[in-house]
Short mmCIF file of C-alpha atoms and ligand atoms in Angstrom, two decimals:
data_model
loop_
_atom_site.label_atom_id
_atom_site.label_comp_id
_atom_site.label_asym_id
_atom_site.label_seq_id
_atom_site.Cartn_x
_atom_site.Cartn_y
_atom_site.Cartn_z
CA UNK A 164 2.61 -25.79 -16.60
CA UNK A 165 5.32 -24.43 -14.37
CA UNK A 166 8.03 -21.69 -15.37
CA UNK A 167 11.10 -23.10 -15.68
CA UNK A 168 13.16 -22.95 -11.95
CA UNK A 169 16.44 -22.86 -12.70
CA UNK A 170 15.69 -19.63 -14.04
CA UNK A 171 14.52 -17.98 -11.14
CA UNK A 172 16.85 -16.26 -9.33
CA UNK A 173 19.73 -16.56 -11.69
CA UNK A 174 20.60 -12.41 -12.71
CA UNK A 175 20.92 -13.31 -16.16
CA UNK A 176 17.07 -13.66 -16.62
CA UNK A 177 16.62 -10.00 -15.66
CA UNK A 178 19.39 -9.16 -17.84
CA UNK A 179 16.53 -6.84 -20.06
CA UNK A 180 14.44 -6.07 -16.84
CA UNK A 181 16.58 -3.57 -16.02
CA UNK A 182 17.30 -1.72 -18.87
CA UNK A 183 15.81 2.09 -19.14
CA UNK A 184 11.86 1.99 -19.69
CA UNK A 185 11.66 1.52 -23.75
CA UNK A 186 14.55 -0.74 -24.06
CA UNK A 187 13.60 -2.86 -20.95
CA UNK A 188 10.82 -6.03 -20.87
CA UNK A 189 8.73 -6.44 -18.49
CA UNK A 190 9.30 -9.07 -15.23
CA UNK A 191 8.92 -12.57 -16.20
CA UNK A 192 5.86 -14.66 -15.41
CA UNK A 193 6.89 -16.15 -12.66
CA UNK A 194 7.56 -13.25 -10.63
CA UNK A 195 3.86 -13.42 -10.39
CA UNK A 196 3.51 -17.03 -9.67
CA UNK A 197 6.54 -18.57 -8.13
CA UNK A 198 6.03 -19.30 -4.18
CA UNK A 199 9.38 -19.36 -3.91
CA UNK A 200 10.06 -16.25 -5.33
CA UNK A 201 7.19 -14.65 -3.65
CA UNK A 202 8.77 -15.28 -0.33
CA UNK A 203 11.91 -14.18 -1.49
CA UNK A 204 9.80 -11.03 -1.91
CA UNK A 205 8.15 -11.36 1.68
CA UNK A 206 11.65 -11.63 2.85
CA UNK A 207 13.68 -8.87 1.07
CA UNK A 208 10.80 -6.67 0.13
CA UNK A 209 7.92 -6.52 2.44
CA UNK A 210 10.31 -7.06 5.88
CA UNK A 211 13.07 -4.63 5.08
CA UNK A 212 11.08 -1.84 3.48
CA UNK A 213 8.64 0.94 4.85
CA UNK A 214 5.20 -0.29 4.60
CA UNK A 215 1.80 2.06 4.67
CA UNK A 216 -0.37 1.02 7.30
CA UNK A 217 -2.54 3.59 7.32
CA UNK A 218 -3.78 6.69 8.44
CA UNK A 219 -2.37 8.07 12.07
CA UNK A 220 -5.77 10.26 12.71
CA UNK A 221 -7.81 6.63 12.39
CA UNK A 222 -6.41 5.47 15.89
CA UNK A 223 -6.78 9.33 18.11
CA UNK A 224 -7.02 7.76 20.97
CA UNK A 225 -5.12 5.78 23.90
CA UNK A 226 -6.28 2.27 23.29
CA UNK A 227 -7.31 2.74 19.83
CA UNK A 228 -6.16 -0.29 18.01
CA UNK A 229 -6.05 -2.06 14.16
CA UNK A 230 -4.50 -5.33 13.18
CA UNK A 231 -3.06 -5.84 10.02
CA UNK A 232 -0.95 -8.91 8.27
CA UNK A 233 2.46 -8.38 6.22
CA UNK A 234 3.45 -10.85 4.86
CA UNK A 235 2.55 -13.22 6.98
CA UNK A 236 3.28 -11.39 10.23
CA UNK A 237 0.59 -10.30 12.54
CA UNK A 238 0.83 -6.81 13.45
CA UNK A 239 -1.16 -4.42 16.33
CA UNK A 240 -0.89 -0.90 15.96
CA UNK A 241 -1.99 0.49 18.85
CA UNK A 242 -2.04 3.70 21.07
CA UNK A 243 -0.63 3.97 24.38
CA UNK A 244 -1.45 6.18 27.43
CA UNK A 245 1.41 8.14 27.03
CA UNK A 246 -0.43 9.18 23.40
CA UNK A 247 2.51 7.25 21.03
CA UNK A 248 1.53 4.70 18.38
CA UNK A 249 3.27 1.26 18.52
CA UNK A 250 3.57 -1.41 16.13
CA UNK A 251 3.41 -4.31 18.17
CA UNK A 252 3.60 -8.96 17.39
CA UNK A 253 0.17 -9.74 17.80
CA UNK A 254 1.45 -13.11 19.33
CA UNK A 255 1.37 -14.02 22.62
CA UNK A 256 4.84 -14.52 24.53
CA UNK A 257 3.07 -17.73 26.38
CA UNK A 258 2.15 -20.03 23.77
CA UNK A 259 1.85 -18.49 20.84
CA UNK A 260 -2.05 -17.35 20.11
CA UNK A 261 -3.10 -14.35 18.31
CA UNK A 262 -3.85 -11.90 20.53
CA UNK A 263 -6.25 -9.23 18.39
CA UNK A 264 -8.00 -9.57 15.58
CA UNK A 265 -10.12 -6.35 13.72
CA UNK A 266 -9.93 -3.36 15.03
CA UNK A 267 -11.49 -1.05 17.95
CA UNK A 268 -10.33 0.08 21.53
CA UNK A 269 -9.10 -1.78 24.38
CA UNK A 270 -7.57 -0.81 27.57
CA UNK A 271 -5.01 -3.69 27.51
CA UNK A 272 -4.27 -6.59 25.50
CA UNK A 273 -5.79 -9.67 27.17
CA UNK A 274 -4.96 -13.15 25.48
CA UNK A 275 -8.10 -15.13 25.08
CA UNK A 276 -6.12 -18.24 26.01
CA UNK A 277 -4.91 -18.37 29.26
CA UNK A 278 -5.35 -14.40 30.21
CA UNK A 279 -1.97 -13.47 30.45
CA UNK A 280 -2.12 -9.38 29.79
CA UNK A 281 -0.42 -6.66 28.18
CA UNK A 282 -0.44 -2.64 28.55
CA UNK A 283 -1.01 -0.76 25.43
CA UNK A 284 2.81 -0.23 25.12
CA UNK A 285 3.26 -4.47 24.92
CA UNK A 286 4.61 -4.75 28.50
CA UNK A 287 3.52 -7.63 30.31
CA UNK A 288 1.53 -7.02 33.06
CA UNK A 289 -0.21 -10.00 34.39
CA UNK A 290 -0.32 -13.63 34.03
CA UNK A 291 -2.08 -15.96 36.58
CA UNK A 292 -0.50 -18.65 38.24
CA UNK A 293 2.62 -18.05 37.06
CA UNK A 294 3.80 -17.55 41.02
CA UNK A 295 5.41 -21.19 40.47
CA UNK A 296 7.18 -21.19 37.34
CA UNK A 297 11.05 -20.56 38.72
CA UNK A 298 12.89 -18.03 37.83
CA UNK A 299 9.84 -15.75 35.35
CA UNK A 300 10.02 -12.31 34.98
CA UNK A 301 7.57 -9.88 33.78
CA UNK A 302 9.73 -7.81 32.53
CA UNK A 303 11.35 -10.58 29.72
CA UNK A 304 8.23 -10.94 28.18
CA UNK A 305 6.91 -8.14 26.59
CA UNK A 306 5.80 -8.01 23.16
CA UNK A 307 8.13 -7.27 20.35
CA UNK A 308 8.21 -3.89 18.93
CA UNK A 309 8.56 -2.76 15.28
CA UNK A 310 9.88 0.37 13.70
CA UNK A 311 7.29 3.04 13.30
CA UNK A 312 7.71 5.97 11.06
CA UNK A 313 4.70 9.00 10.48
CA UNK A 314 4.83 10.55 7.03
CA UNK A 315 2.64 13.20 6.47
CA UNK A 316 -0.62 11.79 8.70
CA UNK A 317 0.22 7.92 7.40
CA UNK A 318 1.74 5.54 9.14
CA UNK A 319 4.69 3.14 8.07
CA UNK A 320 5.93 -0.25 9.22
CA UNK A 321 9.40 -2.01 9.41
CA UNK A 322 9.39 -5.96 9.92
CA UNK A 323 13.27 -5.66 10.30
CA UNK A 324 15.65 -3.13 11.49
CA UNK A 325 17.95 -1.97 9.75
CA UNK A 326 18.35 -0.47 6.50
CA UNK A 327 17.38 3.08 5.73
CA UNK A 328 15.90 5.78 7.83
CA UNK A 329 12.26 6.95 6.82
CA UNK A 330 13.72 10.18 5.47
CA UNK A 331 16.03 8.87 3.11
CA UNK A 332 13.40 6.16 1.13
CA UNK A 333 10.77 8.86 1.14
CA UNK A 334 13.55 11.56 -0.59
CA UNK A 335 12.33 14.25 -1.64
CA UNK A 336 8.89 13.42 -2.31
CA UNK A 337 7.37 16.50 0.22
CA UNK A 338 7.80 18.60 -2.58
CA UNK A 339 6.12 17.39 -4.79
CA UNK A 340 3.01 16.97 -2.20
CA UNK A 341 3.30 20.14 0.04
CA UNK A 342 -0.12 22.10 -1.82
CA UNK A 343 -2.12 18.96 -0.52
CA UNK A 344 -1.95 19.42 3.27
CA UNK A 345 -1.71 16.15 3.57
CA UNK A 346 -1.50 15.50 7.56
CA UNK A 347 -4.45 17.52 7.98
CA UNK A 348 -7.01 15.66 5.44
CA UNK A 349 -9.50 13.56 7.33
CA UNK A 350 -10.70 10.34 6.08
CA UNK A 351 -13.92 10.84 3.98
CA UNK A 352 -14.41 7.26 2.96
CA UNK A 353 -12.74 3.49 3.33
CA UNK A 354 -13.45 0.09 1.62
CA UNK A 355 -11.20 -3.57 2.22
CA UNK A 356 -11.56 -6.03 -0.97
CA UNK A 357 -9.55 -8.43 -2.04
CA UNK A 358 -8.04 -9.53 -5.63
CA UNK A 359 -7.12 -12.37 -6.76
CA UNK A 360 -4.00 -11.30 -8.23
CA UNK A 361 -0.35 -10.91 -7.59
CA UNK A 362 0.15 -7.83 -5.99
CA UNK A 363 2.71 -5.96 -8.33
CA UNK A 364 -0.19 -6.45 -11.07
CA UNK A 365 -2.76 -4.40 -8.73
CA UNK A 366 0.00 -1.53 -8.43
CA UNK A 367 1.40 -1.54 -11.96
CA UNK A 368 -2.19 -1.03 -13.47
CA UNK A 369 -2.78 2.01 -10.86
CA UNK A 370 0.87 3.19 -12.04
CA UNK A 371 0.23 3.04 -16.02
CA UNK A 372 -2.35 5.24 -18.65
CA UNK A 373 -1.76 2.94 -21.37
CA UNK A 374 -5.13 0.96 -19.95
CA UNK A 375 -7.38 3.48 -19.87
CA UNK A 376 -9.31 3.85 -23.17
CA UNK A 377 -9.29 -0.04 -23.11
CA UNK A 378 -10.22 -0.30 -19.67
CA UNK A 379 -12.19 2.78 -18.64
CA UNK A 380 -13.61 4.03 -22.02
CA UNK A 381 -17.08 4.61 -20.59
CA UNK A 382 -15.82 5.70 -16.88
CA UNK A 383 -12.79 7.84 -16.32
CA UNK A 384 -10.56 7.53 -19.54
CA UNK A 385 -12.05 10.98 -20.75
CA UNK A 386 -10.40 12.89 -17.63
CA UNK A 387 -6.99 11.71 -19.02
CA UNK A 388 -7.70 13.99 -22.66
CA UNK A 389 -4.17 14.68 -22.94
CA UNK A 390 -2.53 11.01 -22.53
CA UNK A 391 0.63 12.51 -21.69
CA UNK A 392 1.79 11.68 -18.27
CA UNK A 393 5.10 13.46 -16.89
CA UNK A 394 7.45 11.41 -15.05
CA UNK A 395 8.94 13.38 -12.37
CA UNK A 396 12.33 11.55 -13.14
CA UNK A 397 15.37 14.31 -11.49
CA UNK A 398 13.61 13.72 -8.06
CA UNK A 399 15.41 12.14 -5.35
CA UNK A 400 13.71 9.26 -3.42
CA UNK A 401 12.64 5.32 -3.31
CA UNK A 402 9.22 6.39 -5.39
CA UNK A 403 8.06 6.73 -8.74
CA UNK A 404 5.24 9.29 -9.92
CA UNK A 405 3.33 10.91 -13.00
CA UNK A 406 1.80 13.28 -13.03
CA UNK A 407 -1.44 13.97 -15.36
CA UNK A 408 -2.83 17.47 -16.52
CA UNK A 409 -6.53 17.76 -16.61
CA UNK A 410 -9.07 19.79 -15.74
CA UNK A 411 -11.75 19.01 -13.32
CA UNK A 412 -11.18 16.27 -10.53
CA UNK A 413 -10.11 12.75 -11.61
CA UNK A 414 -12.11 11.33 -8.66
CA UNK A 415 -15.38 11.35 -10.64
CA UNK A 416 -16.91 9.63 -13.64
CA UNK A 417 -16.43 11.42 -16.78
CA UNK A 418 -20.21 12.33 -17.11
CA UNK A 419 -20.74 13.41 -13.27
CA UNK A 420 -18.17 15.52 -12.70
CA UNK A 421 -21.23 18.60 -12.36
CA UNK A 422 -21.35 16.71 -8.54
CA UNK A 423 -17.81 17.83 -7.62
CA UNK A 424 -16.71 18.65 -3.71
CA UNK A 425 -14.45 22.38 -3.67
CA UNK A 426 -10.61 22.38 -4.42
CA UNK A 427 -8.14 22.20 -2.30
CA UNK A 428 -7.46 26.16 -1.45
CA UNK A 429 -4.71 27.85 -3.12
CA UNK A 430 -3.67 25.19 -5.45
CA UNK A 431 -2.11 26.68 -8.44
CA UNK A 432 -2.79 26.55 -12.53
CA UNK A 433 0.31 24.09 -12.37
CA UNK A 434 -1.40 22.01 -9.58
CA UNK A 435 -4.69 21.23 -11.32
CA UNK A 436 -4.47 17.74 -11.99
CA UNK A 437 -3.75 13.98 -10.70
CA UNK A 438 0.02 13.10 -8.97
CA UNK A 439 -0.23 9.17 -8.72
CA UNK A 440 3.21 8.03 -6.60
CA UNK A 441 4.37 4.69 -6.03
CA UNK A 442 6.80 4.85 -2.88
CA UNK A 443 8.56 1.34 -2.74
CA UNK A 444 7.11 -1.41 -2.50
CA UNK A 445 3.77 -0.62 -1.91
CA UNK A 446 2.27 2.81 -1.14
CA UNK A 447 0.24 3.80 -4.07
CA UNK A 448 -1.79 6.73 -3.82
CA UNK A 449 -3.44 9.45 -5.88
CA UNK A 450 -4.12 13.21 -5.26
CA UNK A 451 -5.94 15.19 -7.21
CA UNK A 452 -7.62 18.93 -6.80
CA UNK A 453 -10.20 17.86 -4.37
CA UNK A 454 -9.01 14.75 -2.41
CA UNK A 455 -6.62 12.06 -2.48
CA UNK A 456 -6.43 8.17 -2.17
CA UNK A 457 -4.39 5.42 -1.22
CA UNK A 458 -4.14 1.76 -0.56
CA UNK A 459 -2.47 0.01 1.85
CA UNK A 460 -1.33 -3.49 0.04
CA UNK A 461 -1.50 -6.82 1.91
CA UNK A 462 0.10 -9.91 0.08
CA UNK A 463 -1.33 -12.91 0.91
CA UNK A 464 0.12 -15.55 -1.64
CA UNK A 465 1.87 -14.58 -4.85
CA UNK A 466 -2.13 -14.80 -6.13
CA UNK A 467 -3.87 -12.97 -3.94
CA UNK A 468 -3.84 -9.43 -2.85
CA UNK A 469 -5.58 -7.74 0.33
CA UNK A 470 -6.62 -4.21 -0.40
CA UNK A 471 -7.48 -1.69 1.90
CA UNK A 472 -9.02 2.08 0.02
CA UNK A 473 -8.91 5.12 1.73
CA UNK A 474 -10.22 8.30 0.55
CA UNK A 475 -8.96 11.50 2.47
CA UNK A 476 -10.11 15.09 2.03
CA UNK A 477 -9.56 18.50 3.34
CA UNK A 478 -11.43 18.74 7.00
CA UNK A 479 -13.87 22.16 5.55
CA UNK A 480 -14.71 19.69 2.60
CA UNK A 481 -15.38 16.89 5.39
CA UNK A 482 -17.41 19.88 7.56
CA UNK A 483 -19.55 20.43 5.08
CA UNK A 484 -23.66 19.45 4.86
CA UNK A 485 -23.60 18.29 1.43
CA UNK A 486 -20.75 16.25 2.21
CA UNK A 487 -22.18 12.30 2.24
CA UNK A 488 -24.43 13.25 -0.61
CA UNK A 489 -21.66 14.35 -2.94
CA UNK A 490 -19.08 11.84 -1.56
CA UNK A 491 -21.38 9.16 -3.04
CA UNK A 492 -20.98 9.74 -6.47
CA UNK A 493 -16.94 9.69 -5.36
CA UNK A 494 -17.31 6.52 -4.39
CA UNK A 495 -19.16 5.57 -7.26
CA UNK A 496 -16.36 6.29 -9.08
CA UNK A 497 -13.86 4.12 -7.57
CA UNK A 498 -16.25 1.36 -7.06
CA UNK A 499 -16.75 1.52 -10.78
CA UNK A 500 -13.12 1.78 -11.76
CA UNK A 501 -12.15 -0.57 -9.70
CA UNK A 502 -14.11 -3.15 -10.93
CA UNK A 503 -13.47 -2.58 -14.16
CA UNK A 504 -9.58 -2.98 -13.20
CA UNK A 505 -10.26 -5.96 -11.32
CA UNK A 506 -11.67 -7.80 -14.31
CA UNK A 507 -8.75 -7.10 -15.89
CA UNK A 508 -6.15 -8.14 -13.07
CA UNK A 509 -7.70 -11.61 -12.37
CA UNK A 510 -7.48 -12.18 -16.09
CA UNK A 511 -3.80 -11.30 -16.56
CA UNK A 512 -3.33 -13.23 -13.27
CA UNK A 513 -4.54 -16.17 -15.05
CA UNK A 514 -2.33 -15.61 -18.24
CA UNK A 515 0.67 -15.71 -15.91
CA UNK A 516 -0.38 -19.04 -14.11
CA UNK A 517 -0.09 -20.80 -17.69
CA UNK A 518 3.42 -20.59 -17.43
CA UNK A 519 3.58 -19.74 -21.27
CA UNK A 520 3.69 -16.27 -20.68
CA UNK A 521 7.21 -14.39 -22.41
CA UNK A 522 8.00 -10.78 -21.47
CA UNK A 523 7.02 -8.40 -24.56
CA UNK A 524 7.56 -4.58 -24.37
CA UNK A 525 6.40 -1.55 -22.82
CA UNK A 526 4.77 1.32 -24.10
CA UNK A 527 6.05 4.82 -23.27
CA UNK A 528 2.43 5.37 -21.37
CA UNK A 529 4.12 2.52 -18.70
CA UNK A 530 7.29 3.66 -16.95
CA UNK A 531 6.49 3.24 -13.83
CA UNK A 532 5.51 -0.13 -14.11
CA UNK A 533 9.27 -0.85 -15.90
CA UNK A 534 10.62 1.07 -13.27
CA UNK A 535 8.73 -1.02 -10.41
CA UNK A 536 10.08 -4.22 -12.25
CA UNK A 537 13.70 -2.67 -12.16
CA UNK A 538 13.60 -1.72 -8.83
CA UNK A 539 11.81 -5.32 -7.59
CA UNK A 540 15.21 -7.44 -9.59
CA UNK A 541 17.62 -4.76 -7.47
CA UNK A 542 15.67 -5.98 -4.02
CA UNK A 543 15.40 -9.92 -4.86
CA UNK A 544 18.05 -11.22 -7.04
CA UNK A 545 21.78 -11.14 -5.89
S1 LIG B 612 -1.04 -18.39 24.78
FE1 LIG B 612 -1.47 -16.45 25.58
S2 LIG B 612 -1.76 -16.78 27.67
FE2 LIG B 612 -1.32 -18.75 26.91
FE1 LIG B 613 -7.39 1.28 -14.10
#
């Protein structure tokens, strides 16, 4: 059974959406299921916001490349020889074939089709018997460019120009991440999965505690003793964030937390704990005394979600001999977790596909996902 279209992009549905967290419901069902409403997302979401795409220290050198897919569009990033990272179409000018998949290093983009080739900055440099074709210049078919932004070592994607600089989506959030060192943590530890659910359901379950003695009562629900989170709400920015007291690091399972990698140096009595952030629409990440990590989120359908993990940590922490030994129980932890959160997503997925879902309430342990929903109504609906 479908949800009722008429509905779906009329403001008057999302009249309670976007109330303040405990007066508000959450997002109707078929924000979750609705291919029309999930390209309206792809549209006015994924294409006009800053997307993560990564970490900047994973491509070091000239020819380093990854390909990645938003929403539908094919994207290289790549390093040039003159040592600047491009977002480039992975499609070539000619006829239109992919031109990279994976990732790795190349010293120019040749398309498998018929060879015409690229530099690492997208200019086009050769194509064979083209000596003929009147009135073809090199120079008009380059590859198309996209907007680039660094943010503290990651790297961010715009589909279309316009809009906001970098600076003013991500706010003020430095200051609430400056004891991190963020730029300077080195990727410990990666993983790509996929879920089959929409992908506001994978971030709003990373973005809420109310789950966690349900969820994660035998893995990391007794890290969280205090169930308090504090939402850092007079903080200007496009993000969200809690943050969660504790002691210990939150990147281990409850009952191995005796196999934990050093702090971060100098972190203070205030700083011992977990900062999860949400920067719009997709850049969910955690840091916590000894490491952070975040996930880079790939739509693919309103049903299915790409996933790429990354797990960073301070370079000493990376230098060290121990290091792969105690990083496995880390990711033991998040292999765990995630699992357990996966069950969970695939099964709410399926509640929403009945199309007899109705919005009930939220908890005050979920205001970032009410605050996600708001912000998602202000981006789609006119
Ligand atoms: S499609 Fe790329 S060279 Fe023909
Ligand atoms: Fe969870």
């Amino acid at each position: 059974m479908a949800y009722p279209d008429a509905a779906i992009f009329d403001r008057k549905s999302y009249a309670k959406v976007t109330r303040p967290p405990l007066q508000a419901e959450p997002l109707p069902g078929w924000c979750y299921t609705d291919p029309a409403f999930h390209r309206r997302e792809i549209e006015r979401v994924f294409s006009r916001s800053w997307v993560c795409v990564g970490r900047e220290n994973a491509l070091p050198d000239a020819g380093d490349y990854r390909t990645v897919e938003l929403g539908g569009t094919k994207v290289i990033l790549i390093r040039g020889q003159d040592g600047k990272l491009r977002a480039l179409n992975n499609v070539c000018r000619h006829r239109g074939m992919v031109l990279l998949k994976g990732s790795g290093r190349v010293n120019g983009i040749l398309c498998p089709f018929h060879s015409w080739g690229y530099g690492l900055d997208g200019s086009l440099r050769g194509a064979p018997n083209m000596d003929r074709t009147e009135g073809f210049d090199k120079r008009e078919y380059g590859l198309a460019e996209f907007e680039i932004a660094i943010w503290q070592g990651f790297i961010f994607v715009r589909l279309e120009p316009g809009g906001p600089a970098f600076e003013d989506t991500v706010g003020e959030l430095d200051t609430l991440l400056d004891c991190y060192d963020l730029p300077n943590m080195r990727i410990g530890g990666s993983r790509e999965f996929t879920v089959n659910c929409n992908w506001k359901l994978f971030i709003e379950v990373f973005m809420e505690d109310y789950h966690l003695n349900a969820v994660h009562k035998n893995s990391i629900a007794g890290t969280y003793a205090s169930h308090a989170p504090e939402v850092a709400d007079g903080v200007n920015g496009d993000f969200v964030t809690i943050w969660d007291t504790h002691e210990g690091t939150s990147a281990l399972l409850t009952d191995e937390r005796h196999k934990a990698l050093p702090p971060i140096a100098g972190l203070k009595p205030s700083e011992l704990g977990t900062r999860y952030v949400l920067l719009y629409p997709s850049f969910a990440f955690a840091c916590t005394i000894d490491c952070m990590w975040f996930f880079e989120i790939y739509p693919d359908g309103p049903a299915k979600t790409n996933v790429a993990m990354t797990m960073l940590v301070p370079p000493s922490t990376l230098a060290r001999p121990d290091f792969e030994a105690r990083f496995e129980a880390y990711r033991t932890r998040w292999k765990v977790s995630m699992d357990e959160d996966i069950v969970v997503l695939e099964r709410q997925q399926d509640g929403m596909e009945t199309g007899r879902y109705r919005p009930g309430r939220f908890s005050h342990l979920e205001p970032c996902v009410s605050k996600l929903a708001s912000w998602i109504v202000t981006r789609t609906i006119d």
